[in-house]
C-alpha positions as a Python dict, from the first residue, in 0.01 Angstrom:
ca = {
    (1, 'X'): (0, 0, 0),
    (2, 'X'): (-347, -168, -84),
    (3, 'X'): (-630, 53, -266),
    (4, 'X'): (-856, 176, 19),
    (5, 'X'): (-1036, 386, -204),
    (6, 'X'): (-1348, 126, -288),
    (7, 'X'): (-1484, -189, -66),
    (8, 'X'): (-1589, -250, 259),
    (9, 'X'): (-1423, -217, 603),
    (10, 'X'): (-1404, -608, 585),
    (11, 'X'): (-1248, -635, 246),
    (12, 'X'): (-1041, -278, 235),
    (13, 'X'): (-714, -451, 396),
    (14, 'X'): (-747, -201, 693),
    (15, 'X'): (-596, -349, 1012),
    (16, 'X'): (-921, -337, 1188),
    (17, 'X'): (-1067, -575, 897),
    (18, 'X'): (-774, -831, 964),
    (19, 'X'): (-749, -810, 1338),
    (20, 'X'): (-1140, -754, 1399),
    (21, 'X'): (-997, -492, 1670),
    (22, 'X'): (-1085, -135, 1651),
    (23, 'X'): (-833, 95, 1841),
    (24, 'X'): (-902, 451, 1900),
    (25, 'X'): (-657, 716, 2036),
    (26, 'X'): (-941, 869, 2266),
    (27, 'X'): (-1094, 710, 2547),
    (28, 'X'): (-1438, 564, 2457),
    (29, 'X'): (-1737, 514, 2688),
    (30, 'X'): (-1870, 148, 2726),
    (31, 'X'): (-2187, 235, 2508),
    (32, 'X'): (-1955, 346, 2236),
    (33, 'X'): (-1741, 57, 2215),
    (34, 'X'): (-2058, -160, 2210),
    (35, 'X'): (-2197, 47, 1936),
    (36, 'X'): (-1856, 3, 1730),
    (37, 'X'): (-1843, -369, 1810),
    (38, 'X'): (-2199, -409, 1681),
    (39, 'X'): (-2119, -187, 1338),
    (40, 'X'): (-1852, -430, 1290),
    (41, 'X'): (-2051, -719, 1308),
    (42, 'X'): (-1966, -858, 1629),
    (43, 'X'): (-2204, -987, 1896),
    (44, 'X'): (-2248, -748, 2179),
    (45, 'X'): (-2310, -867, 2531),
    (46, 'X'): (-2563, -636, 2731),
    (47, 'X'): (-2548, -730, 3098),
    (48, 'X'): (-2761, -463, 3274),
    (49, 'X'): (-3047, -245, 3218),
    (50, 'X'): (-2816, 68, 3250),
    (51, 'X'): (-2593, -61, 2966),
    (52, 'X'): (-2864, -143, 2743),
    (53, 'X'): (-3030, 202, 2795),
    (54, 'X'): (-2715, 391, 2734),
    (55, 'X'): (-2668, 171, 2414),
    (56, 'X'): (-3006, 242, 2277),
    (57, 'X'): (-2976, 620, 2346),
    (58, 'X'): (-2648, 638, 2146),
    (59, 'X'): (-2762, 438, 1852),
    (60, 'X'): (-3078, 617, 1832),
    (61, 'X'): (-2879, 934, 1839),
    (62, 'X'): (-2640, 818, 1543),
    (63, 'X'): (-2923, 651, 1362),
    (64, 'X'): (-2844, 280, 1396),
    (65, 'X'): (-3188, 137, 1424),
    (66, 'X'): (-3081, -198, 1403),
    (67, 'X'): (-2874, -159, 1734),
    (68, 'X'): (-3161, 26, 1871),
    (69, 'X'): (-3416, -250, 1806),
    (70, 'X'): (-3143, -491, 1954),
    (71, 'X'): (-3134, -297, 2282),
    (72, 'X'): (-3516, -278, 2282),
    (73, 'X'): (-3552, -651, 2257),
    (74, 'X'): (-3290, -672, 2547),
    (75, 'X'): (-3493, -405, 2751),
    (76, 'X'): (-3814, -573, 2687),
    (77, 'X'): (-3685, -903, 2835),
    (78, 'X'): (-3582, -721, 3154),
    (79, 'X'): (-3915, -543, 3201),
    (80, 'X'): (-4026, -571, 3556),
    (81, 'X'): (-4167, -350, 3830),
    (82, 'X'): (-3833, -220, 3904),
    (83, 'X'): (-3758, -97, 3526),
    (84, 'X'): (-4122, -52, 3398),
    (85, 'X'): (-4131, 341, 3451),
    (86, 'X'): (-3756, 387, 3311),
    (87, 'X'): (-3822, 171, 3011),
    (88, 'X'): (-4157, 407, 2940),
    (89, 'X'): (-3949, 714, 2991),
    (90, 'X'): (-3655, 567, 2757),
    (91, 'X'): (-3890, 450, 2488),
    (92, 'X'): (-4083, 771, 2466),
    (93, 'X'): (-3761, 972, 2426),
    (94, 'X'): (-3592, 743, 2158),
    (95, 'X'): (-3759, 531, 1871),
    (96, 'X'): (-3852, 209, 2042),
    (97, 'X'): (-4253, 179, 1971),
    (98, 'X'): (-4252, -206, 2086),
    (99, 'X'): (-4086, -104, 2421),
    (100, 'X'): (-4314, 209, 2461),
    (101, 'X'): (-4633, -2, 2418),
    (102, 'X'): (-4501, -293, 2628),
    (103, 'X'): (-4415, -80, 2915),
    (104, 'X'): (-4710, 129, 2920),
    (105, 'X'): (-4925, -183, 2895),
    (106, 'X'): (-4712, -325, 3195),
    (107, 'X'): (-4753, 7, 3398),
    (108, 'X'): (-5124, 4, 3351),
    (109, 'X'): (-5162, -383, 3451),
    (110, 'X'): (-4941, -345, 3748),
    (111, 'X'): (-5033, 10, 3876),
    (112, 'X'): (-5130, -83, 4205),
    (113, 'X'): (-4790, -270, 4286),
    (114, 'X'): (-4585, 16, 4121),
    (115, 'X'): (-4784, 265, 4339),
    (116, 'X'): (-4708, 57, 4648),
    (117, 'X'): (-4337, 17, 4567),
    (118, 'X'): (-4291, 369, 4466),
    (119, 'X'): (-4490, 490, 4810),
    (120, 'X'): (-4236, 251, 4992),
    (121, 'X'): (-3951, 405, 4797),
    (122, 'X'): (-4046, 773, 4910),
    (123, 'X'): (-4113, 695, 5255),
    (124, 'X'): (-3779, 505, 5301),
    (125, 'X'): (-3610, 811, 5106),
    (126, 'X'): (-3802, 1061, 5352),
    (127, 'X'): (-3701, 877, 5666),
    (128, 'X'): (-3346, 871, 5531),
    (129, 'X'): (-3375, 1255, 5457),
    (130, 'X'): (-3500, 1311, 5830),
    (131, 'X'): (-3231, 1110, 5963),
    (132, 'X'): (-2954, 1289, 5772),
    (133, 'X'): (-3112, 1634, 5865),
    (134, 'X'): (-3112, 1511, 6243),
    (135, 'X'): (-2743, 1373, 6250),
    (136, 'X'): (-2637, 1709, 6069),
    (137, 'X'): (-2819, 1916, 6335),
    (138, 'X'): (-2647, 1688, 6625),
    (139, 'X'): (-2317, 1733, 6462),
    (140, 'X'): (-2303, 2125, 6473),
    (141, 'X'): (-2131, 2261, 6766),
    (142, 'X'): (-2346, 2352, 7050),
    (143, 'X'): (-2122, 2670, 7102),
    (144, 'X'): (-2195, 2789, 6772),
    (145, 'X'): (-2543, 2919, 6912),
    (146, 'X'): (-2631, 3105, 7249),
    (147, 'X'): (-2993, 3090, 7365),
    (148, 'X'): (-3137, 3399, 7529),
    (149, 'X'): (-3511, 3438, 7583),
    (150, 'X'): (-3588, 3145, 7336),
    (151, 'X'): (-3429, 3317, 7038),
    (152, 'X'): (-3113, 3179, 6888),
    (153, 'X'): (-2809, 3400, 6802),
    (154, 'X'): (-2515, 3304, 6624),
    (155, 'X'): (-2178, 3370, 6777),
    (156, 'X'): (-2123, 3603, 6465),
    (157, 'X'): (-2398, 3824, 6574),
    (158, 'X'): (-2219, 3938, 6899),
    (159, 'X'): (-1892, 4012, 6752),
    (160, 'X'): (-1787, 4388, 6817),
    (161, 'X'): (-1773, 4632, 6524),
}
């Protein structure tokens, strides 16, 4: 059995060092897998804003500043109207000063566009909420209510005691 008391993961003789694969018995989140791959020296491929944000939060929580910075650079490249506010919130909750400054500057410079986009989202959500409420009301059984003199009574209020 090789001596594993000294050395690094890559020179210790562990299976992970020779195969490049880390196997854990418990299920892992994709963000945790990315962090482990990064720590083992492998290049990680971030594909979406949500992935990079989760990895950045995890890296900041586990004090891996190089991975936090890597995710920050990825998020900077993705900075647009759709992600600006989310980037600002993320960067203000974890240690990402460059992303915080860039997203704040983006929000200030594009405030009118963001305001219009957010207003459209709120209006769409309001219309959807109103439509959902209307359809729920229509689906109720008409027999559930009896109308007498303009007052609604539920059928339960007519139960005999």
